[in-house]
Amino acid sequence: MTDDFTQAEAASKFLLPRTPLRPKVGLILGSGLGALADELSDATRTPYAQIPSFPQSTAIGHAGQMVIGKAAEIPVAVMQGRVHLYEGYSPQQVAFPVRVLGRMGVRALVITNAAGGINLEYKQGALVVITDHINLQGNNPLVGPNDERFGLRFPDMTEAYSKAYRELTLVASRKLGKAIYQGVYAGLLGPNYETPAEIRYLRTIGADLVGMSTIPEVIAARHMGIKVLAISCVTNMAAGILDQPINHEEVLATGERVRGDFVALLKAALPEMAKDVAGCLETKP
Ligand code: HPA
């Protein structure tokens, strides 16, 4: 078996000839939040099953295709659906699509996810810009020998979530007249939802949101020097906050309800992010 770098390079060389676009911005869209990918212009869609070495998504609500196209005139590479550690994938496999995006030339990554709300100011359906994370997944895609072609052995995580991207997103949201929150994301392994005691513990240690994804992708992106914006949709209040159980259908239904707001916010933020990544408007001659 060849190494991740060689495999990511091969997947990138498979995807790029399929489109004249050369996206500098990538997006990973979480459970039930893939709507933006349906609206791209000049789109080329490639099922993950066709991309060499790409992991296959098994979770409901994840379409499992890479869509390269334009959103708000910006060339973007969108992963409609992701894989999770709880599906049995290794952290390196979960992070592999980020490696591919990086080798394709992506310099800015937008990650969306469904999350449980721990902060009592949040309501179901709230959109939250992630300011920082707490990795409680017990694993990390950088474990093992470091490949210097990707990045440093000990990457800095003091600004894992770009302050500039967070701020431009808050401005974009305000312009749209929509409420938006900020918060710290705690990532757990899953796949069960948390216990009420776990949620009380997470609040105590400074978490505002809880989810089962995002962290491996953010770590791999920062390892490669890719800037990150991450936005959670609070699909449910976390366990024990409301006197009701949590189920995946509710998570997907809330994602569907905020679909329009989420797409509008991403479209408003993208042109501002694109200004940050040089040459973003280039297409192949
Ligand atoms: N906990 C963990 N992950 C989640 C939740 C939750 O309450 N809601 C959506 N993803």
Coordinates of C-alpha atoms and ligand atoms in Angstrom, one line a residue:
M1 CA 0.0 0.0 0.0
T2 CA 1.3 3.5 -0.9
D3 CA 1.3 6.4 1.6
D4 CA -1.4 8.9 2.1
F5 CA 0.4 11.6 0.2
T6 CA 0.8 9.5 -2.9
Q7 CA -2.8 8.4 -2.7
A8 CA -4.1 12.0 -2.2
E9 CA -2.0 13.1 -5.1
A10 CA -3.5 10.3 -7.3
A11 CA -7.1 11.2 -6.2
S12 CA -6.4 14.9 -7.0
K13 CA -5.0 13.9 -10.5
F14 CA -8.1 11.9 -11.1
L15 CA -10.5 14.7 -10.1
L16 CA -8.9 17.8 -11.7
P17 CA -9.0 16.8 -15.3
R18 CA -12.8 16.4 -15.0
T19 CA -13.3 20.2 -14.7
P20 CA -11.8 23.4 -16.0
L21 CA -12.3 24.9 -12.5
R22 CA -9.4 25.2 -10.0
P23 CA -11.1 25.7 -6.6
K24 CA -9.1 27.3 -3.8
V25 CA -12.0 27.0 -1.4
G26 CA -13.3 23.6 -0.3
L27 CA -16.4 22.7 1.7
I28 CA -17.3 19.7 3.7
L29 CA -21.1 19.6 4.2
G30 CA -22.5 17.5 7.2
S31 CA -25.6 15.5 7.9
G32 CA -28.6 16.9 6.0
L33 CA -26.6 20.1 5.2
G34 CA -25.6 19.3 1.7
A35 CA -28.0 21.6 -0.1
L36 CA -25.4 24.1 -1.4
A37 CA -23.9 21.3 -3.5
D38 CA -27.2 20.9 -5.4
E39 CA -27.2 24.6 -6.4
L40 CA -23.7 24.9 -7.9
S41 CA -23.4 26.1 -11.5
D42 CA -21.0 24.4 -14.0
A43 CA -21.0 21.4 -11.6
T44 CA -19.0 18.2 -12.1
R45 CA -20.3 15.5 -9.7
T46 CA -18.2 12.5 -8.8
P47 CA -19.5 9.8 -6.4
Y48 CA -16.9 8.9 -3.7
A49 CA -17.0 5.3 -4.9
Q50 CA -15.3 6.4 -8.2
I51 CA -12.5 8.4 -6.5
P52 CA -9.3 6.4 -5.9
S53 CA -8.8 5.5 -2.2
F54 CA -11.8 7.7 -1.1
P55 CA -13.7 6.4 2.0
Q56 CA -17.4 5.6 1.5
S57 CA -20.0 7.4 3.6
T58 CA -22.5 5.0 5.3
A59 CA -24.5 7.6 7.4
I60 CA -28.0 8.5 6.4
G61 CA -28.2 12.1 5.1
H62 CA -24.8 12.0 3.5
A63 CA -24.9 11.9 -0.3
G64 CA -21.3 10.8 -0.8
Q65 CA -20.2 12.8 -3.8
M66 CA -17.6 15.4 -4.6
V67 CA -19.1 18.3 -6.5
I68 CA -16.8 20.8 -8.2
G69 CA -18.6 23.9 -9.4
K70 CA -19.3 27.6 -8.7
A71 CA -21.2 29.1 -5.8
A72 CA -21.8 32.8 -5.9
E73 CA -19.3 32.8 -8.9
I74 CA -16.6 31.3 -6.7
P75 CA -15.1 28.0 -7.9
V76 CA -15.5 25.5 -5.0
A77 CA -14.9 21.8 -4.3
V78 CA -17.8 20.5 -2.2
M79 CA -17.8 17.2 -0.4
Q80 CA -21.5 16.4 0.0
G81 CA -21.2 14.1 2.9
R82 CA -18.3 12.9 5.0
V83 CA -17.2 9.8 6.9
H84 CA -17.0 9.6 10.7
L85 CA -14.8 7.7 13.2
Y86 CA -17.9 6.0 14.5
E87 CA -18.3 4.2 11.1
G88 CA -15.1 2.4 11.9
Y89 CA -12.8 4.5 9.7
S90 CA -9.4 5.4 11.0
P91 CA -8.6 9.1 11.7
Q92 CA -6.3 9.1 8.7
Q93 CA -9.2 7.8 6.5
V94 CA -11.6 10.4 7.9
A95 CA -9.0 13.1 7.1
F96 CA -8.1 11.7 3.6
P97 CA -10.6 13.9 1.7
V98 CA -9.0 17.0 3.3
R99 CA -5.6 15.7 2.1
V100 CA -7.1 15.4 -1.4
L101 CA -8.6 18.9 -1.3
G102 CA -5.2 20.2 -0.2
R103 CA -3.4 18.5 -3.1
M104 CA -6.0 19.9 -5.5
G105 CA -5.0 23.4 -4.4
V106 CA -7.6 24.2 -1.8
R107 CA -6.3 26.8 0.7
A108 CA -9.5 27.6 2.6
L109 CA -11.9 25.0 4.0
V110 CA -15.5 25.5 5.2
I111 CA -16.8 22.7 7.4
T112 CA -20.4 22.3 8.4
N113 CA -21.9 19.9 10.9
A114 CA -24.9 19.0 12.9
A115 CA -24.3 19.5 16.6
G116 CA -26.1 19.3 19.9
G117 CA -26.5 22.6 21.7
I118 CA -25.0 22.7 25.2
N119 CA -25.1 26.5 25.7
L120 CA -28.5 27.4 27.0
E121 CA -28.6 30.6 24.8
Y122 CA -28.9 28.4 21.7
K123 CA -32.2 27.2 20.3
Q124 CA -32.8 24.3 17.9
G125 CA -31.9 25.5 14.4
A126 CA -29.4 28.1 15.6
L127 CA -26.2 28.5 13.4
V128 CA -23.0 28.7 15.4
V129 CA -19.6 29.8 14.2
I130 CA -17.0 27.5 15.9
T131 CA -14.3 29.4 17.7
D132 CA -12.3 26.5 19.0
H133 CA -12.6 22.8 19.7
I134 CA -12.0 20.2 22.4
N135 CA -10.8 16.9 21.0
L136 CA -12.4 14.1 23.1
Q137 CA -12.4 11.5 20.3
G138 CA -9.4 9.8 21.7
N139 CA -7.6 9.8 18.4
N140 CA -5.9 12.1 15.9
P141 CA -5.1 11.8 12.1
L142 CA -1.5 12.9 12.8
V143 CA -0.7 9.9 14.9
G144 CA 2.1 7.8 13.3
P145 CA 5.2 8.9 11.3
N146 CA 4.9 12.5 10.2
D147 CA 4.9 13.2 6.4
E148 CA 6.8 16.5 6.0
R149 CA 5.2 16.9 2.6
F150 CA 1.9 17.6 4.4
G151 CA 3.3 19.7 7.2
L152 CA 5.1 19.9 10.6
R153 CA 5.3 17.2 13.2
F154 CA 3.8 19.5 15.9
P155 CA 1.3 21.9 14.2
D156 CA 0.1 25.0 16.0
M157 CA -3.6 25.0 17.0
T158 CA -3.8 28.5 18.6
E159 CA -6.0 29.7 15.8
A160 CA -7.4 26.5 14.4
Y161 CA -10.5 28.4 13.3
S162 CA -9.4 31.5 11.3
K163 CA -10.4 34.7 13.2
A164 CA -10.7 36.6 9.9
Y165 CA -13.1 34.0 8.5
R166 CA -15.1 33.9 11.7
E167 CA -15.5 37.7 11.6
L168 CA -16.4 37.9 8.0
T169 CA -19.1 35.3 8.6
L170 CA -20.6 37.3 11.5
V171 CA -20.7 40.3 9.2
A172 CA -22.2 38.4 6.4
S173 CA -24.9 37.0 8.7
R174 CA -25.7 40.4 10.1
K175 CA -26.1 41.7 6.6
L176 CA -28.6 38.9 5.9
G177 CA -30.4 40.0 9.1
K178 CA -30.0 36.6 10.7
A179 CA -29.0 35.7 14.2
I180 CA -25.7 33.9 14.6
Y181 CA -23.8 32.6 17.6
Q182 CA -20.2 31.6 18.4
G183 CA -19.0 28.7 20.5
V184 CA -16.6 25.9 21.4
Y185 CA -17.2 22.5 19.8
A186 CA -16.5 19.3 21.8
G187 CA -15.9 16.4 19.4
L188 CA -16.8 12.9 20.8
L189 CA -16.4 9.5 19.1
G190 CA -20.2 8.6 19.1
P191 CA -22.2 7.0 17.6
N192 CA -24.6 7.1 20.6
Y193 CA -25.7 10.6 21.7
E194 CA -24.3 11.7 25.1
T195 CA -25.7 11.0 28.5
P196 CA -27.0 14.0 30.5
A197 CA -24.1 13.6 32.9
E198 CA -21.6 13.8 30.0
I199 CA -23.3 17.0 28.8
R200 CA -23.0 18.6 32.3
Y201 CA -19.3 17.6 32.2
L202 CA -18.9 19.1 28.7
R203 CA -20.5 22.4 29.9
T204 CA -18.1 22.5 32.9
I205 CA -15.0 22.2 30.7
G206 CA -16.1 25.0 28.4
A207 CA -18.0 23.3 25.5
D208 CA -21.0 25.1 23.9
L209 CA -21.7 22.4 21.2
V210 CA -21.2 18.7 20.9
G211 CA -20.8 16.5 17.8
M212 CA -19.1 13.5 16.3
S213 CA -17.2 14.9 13.4
T214 CA -15.1 17.9 12.2
I215 CA -12.0 17.5 14.5
P216 CA -10.0 15.1 12.3
E217 CA -10.6 17.2 9.2
V218 CA -9.7 20.5 11.0
I219 CA -6.4 18.9 12.4
A220 CA -5.5 17.7 8.9
A221 CA -6.3 21.0 7.3
R222 CA -4.2 22.9 9.9
H223 CA -1.4 20.4 9.4
M224 CA -1.4 21.4 5.7
G225 CA -1.7 25.2 6.4
I226 CA -5.3 25.3 5.1
K227 CA -7.4 28.0 6.8
V228 CA -10.7 26.8 8.4
L229 CA -14.2 28.1 8.9
A230 CA -16.6 25.8 10.7
I231 CA -20.3 26.3 11.2
S232 CA -22.5 24.1 13.3
C233 CA -26.3 23.8 13.0
V234 CA -27.8 23.1 16.4
T235 CA -30.1 20.3 15.3
N236 CA -31.2 19.5 18.8
M237 CA -30.5 20.7 22.3
A238 CA -28.0 18.2 23.9
A239 CA -29.1 15.3 26.1
G240 CA -30.8 16.2 29.4
I241 CA -31.4 19.9 28.5
L242 CA -35.0 19.4 27.3
D243 CA -37.1 16.6 28.7
Q244 CA -37.1 14.6 25.5
P245 CA -35.0 11.9 23.8
I246 CA -32.8 12.7 20.8
N247 CA -33.1 11.0 17.4
H248 CA -31.4 11.1 14.1
E249 CA -34.6 12.0 12.2
E250 CA -35.0 15.1 14.3
V251 CA -31.3 16.0 13.5
L252 CA -32.0 15.6 9.8
A253 CA -35.3 17.5 9.9
T254 CA -33.7 20.5 11.6
G255 CA -31.0 20.6 9.0
E256 CA -33.7 20.6 6.4
R257 CA -35.5 23.5 8.1
V258 CA -32.5 25.8 8.2
R259 CA -31.4 24.7 4.7
G260 CA -32.2 28.1 3.1
D261 CA -30.5 30.2 5.8
F262 CA -27.5 28.0 5.8
V263 CA -27.0 28.1 2.0
A264 CA -27.6 31.9 2.0
L265 CA -24.9 32.3 4.8
L266 CA -22.4 30.2 2.9
K267 CA -23.0 32.1 -0.3
A268 CA -22.5 35.4 1.5
A269 CA -19.3 34.3 3.2
L270 CA -17.7 32.6 0.1
P271 CA -16.8 35.7 -1.9
E272 CA -15.2 37.3 1.1
M273 CA -13.2 34.2 1.8
A274 CA -12.2 34.0 -1.9
K275 CA -10.6 37.4 -1.6
D276 CA -8.3 35.9 1.0
V277 CA -7.0 33.1 -1.2
A278 CA -5.1 34.5 -4.1
G279 CA -6.0 33.4 -7.6
C280 CA -9.3 32.0 -6.5
L281 CA -11.1 33.2 -9.7
E282 CA -8.7 31.4 -12.0
T283 CA -9.9 28.8 -14.4
K284 CA -7.8 26.5 -16.6
P285 CA -6.8 28.4 -19.9
Ligands
HPA1 N1 -24.6 15.0 20.1 C1 -23.6 14.6 19.3 N2 -23.7 14.8 18.0 C2 -24.7 15.4 17.5 C3 -25.8 15.8 18.3 C4 -25.8 15.6 19.7 O1 -26.7 15.9 20.5 N3 -26.7 16.3 17.4 C5 -26.2 16.3 16.2 N4 -25.0 15.7 16.2

